[in-house]
mmCIF file of C-alpha atoms in Angstrom:
data_model
loop_
_atom_site.group_PDB
_atom_site.id
_atom_site.type_symbol
_atom_site.label_atom_id
_atom_site.label_comp_id
_atom_site.label_asym_id
_atom_site.label_seq_id
_atom_site.Cartn_x
_atom_site.Cartn_y
_atom_site.Cartn_z
ATOM 1 C CA MET A 1 0.000 0.000 0.000
ATOM 2 C CA LYS A 2 2.855 2.356 0.881
ATOM 3 C CA ALA A 3 4.542 1.747 -2.499
ATOM 4 C CA LEU A 4 1.273 2.492 -4.309
ATOM 5 C CA THR A 5 0.894 5.783 -2.434
ATOM 6 C CA ARG A 6 4.499 6.707 -3.262
ATOM 7 C CA THR A 7 3.912 5.873 -6.948
ATOM 8 C CA ALA A 8 0.688 7.896 -7.055
ATOM 9 C CA THR A 9 2.433 10.873 -5.415
ATOM 10 C CA LEU A 10 5.330 10.620 -7.851
ATOM 11 C CA LEU A 11 2.972 10.464 -10.809
ATOM 12 C CA ALA A 12 1.027 13.496 -9.566
ATOM 13 C CA ALA A 13 4.278 15.456 -9.201
ATOM 14 C CA ILE A 14 5.390 14.490 -12.716
ATOM 15 C CA VAL A 15 2.054 15.507 -14.200
ATOM 16 C CA ALA A 16 2.131 18.833 -12.349
ATOM 17 C CA VAL A 17 5.669 19.644 -13.496
ATOM 18 C CA SER A 18 4.931 18.692 -17.089
ATOM 19 C CA ALA A 19 1.757 20.784 -17.022
ATOM 20 C CA LEU A 20 3.666 23.813 -15.758
ATOM 21 C CA ALA A 21 6.485 23.340 -18.264
ATOM 22 C CA GLY A 22 4.226 23.012 -21.272
ATOM 23 C CA ALA A 23 1.312 25.218 -20.284
ATOM 24 C CA SER A 24 2.130 28.143 -22.565
ATOM 25 C CA ALA A 25 2.891 25.936 -25.587
ATOM 26 C CA GLN A 26 -0.206 23.821 -25.040
ATOM 27 C CA ALA A 27 -2.436 26.865 -24.578
ATOM 28 C CA ALA A 28 -1.688 27.894 -28.164
ATOM 29 C CA GLU A 29 -2.205 24.406 -29.618
ATOM 30 C CA ARG A 30 -5.151 22.238 -28.679
ATOM 31 C CA CYS A 31 -5.150 18.523 -29.463
ATOM 32 C CA ARG A 32 -7.810 16.324 -30.998
ATOM 33 C CA THR A 33 -5.905 13.026 -30.678
ATOM 34 C CA ALA A 34 -3.062 11.739 -28.493
ATOM 35 C CA GLU A 35 -0.855 11.391 -31.586
ATOM 36 C CA GLU A 36 -0.658 15.198 -31.713
ATOM 37 C CA CYS A 37 0.947 15.337 -28.246
ATOM 38 C CA LYS A 38 4.732 15.390 -28.078
ATOM 39 C CA GLY A 39 7.380 15.596 -25.385
ATOM 40 C CA PRO A 40 9.325 13.482 -22.927
ATOM 41 C CA LEU A 41 7.473 10.870 -20.900
ATOM 42 C CA PRO A 42 8.410 9.592 -17.439
ATOM 43 C CA GLN A 43 9.624 5.998 -17.374
ATOM 44 C CA ILE A 44 6.895 4.786 -15.018
ATOM 45 C CA CYS A 45 4.437 1.889 -15.196
ATOM 46 C CA MET A 46 1.734 0.750 -12.794
ATOM 47 C CA ARG A 47 -1.014 -1.838 -12.386
ATOM 48 C CA CYS A 48 -4.503 -0.511 -13.182
ATOM 49 C CA LYS A 49 -7.860 -1.474 -11.648
ATOM 50 C CA ASP A 50 -8.547 -3.860 -14.527
ATOM 51 C CA GLY A 51 -5.436 -5.858 -13.525
ATOM 52 C CA LYS A 52 -3.388 -4.852 -16.565
ATOM 53 C CA ASP A 53 -0.089 -2.985 -16.434
ATOM 54 C CA ALA A 54 0.189 0.367 -18.206
ATOM 55 C CA CYS A 55 3.080 2.770 -18.744
ATOM 56 C CA ALA A 56 3.086 6.537 -19.072
ATOM 57 C CA HIS A 57 1.764 7.776 -22.405
ATOM 58 C CA TRP A 58 0.207 10.874 -23.895
ATOM 59 C CA ALA A 59 -3.562 11.336 -23.920
ATOM 60 C CA CYS A 60 -5.716 14.137 -25.273
ATOM 61 C CA VAL A 61 -8.264 15.022 -22.577
ATOM 62 C CA ARG A 62 -10.677 17.901 -23.198
ATOM 63 C CA HIS A 63 -8.418 19.109 -26.043
ATOM 64 C CA ARG A 64 -5.336 19.233 -23.788
ATOM 65 C CA CYS A 65 -2.312 16.952 -23.861
ATOM 66 C CA VAL A 66 -1.844 15.130 -20.558
ATOM 67 C CA ILE A 67 0.389 12.303 -19.399
ATOM 68 C CA GLU A 68 -1.499 9.310 -18.037
ATOM 69 C CA THR A 69 -0.700 5.735 -17.130
ATOM 70 C CA CYS A 70 -3.989 3.910 -16.698
ATOM 71 C CA PRO A 71 -6.964 4.910 -18.830
ATOM 72 C CA ARG A 72 -9.240 7.131 -16.756
ATOM 73 C CA GLN A 73 -11.843 4.406 -16.107
ATOM 74 C CA TYR A 74 -9.134 2.053 -14.756
ATOM 75 C CA GLN A 75 -7.184 4.381 -12.463
ATOM 76 C CA ARG A 76 -6.739 3.222 -8.892
ATOM 77 C CA SER A 77 -8.025 5.596 -6.240
#
């Protein structure tokens, strides 16, 4: 449980830093698909609620590029 909390905290920190770093560039360009999103990804993987493992990848959520590991419906809370 402690390792999961540490991983979730690390992921949240990575997402926050990447959002701050790319906020001005992303504000000008809005995405329609994840293929339009570019940039470095953290080397992190985790087990999702559906039991499958997933690694960090780009996703286009509400026309904004975000880094996610598990698809939104399978994120652990």
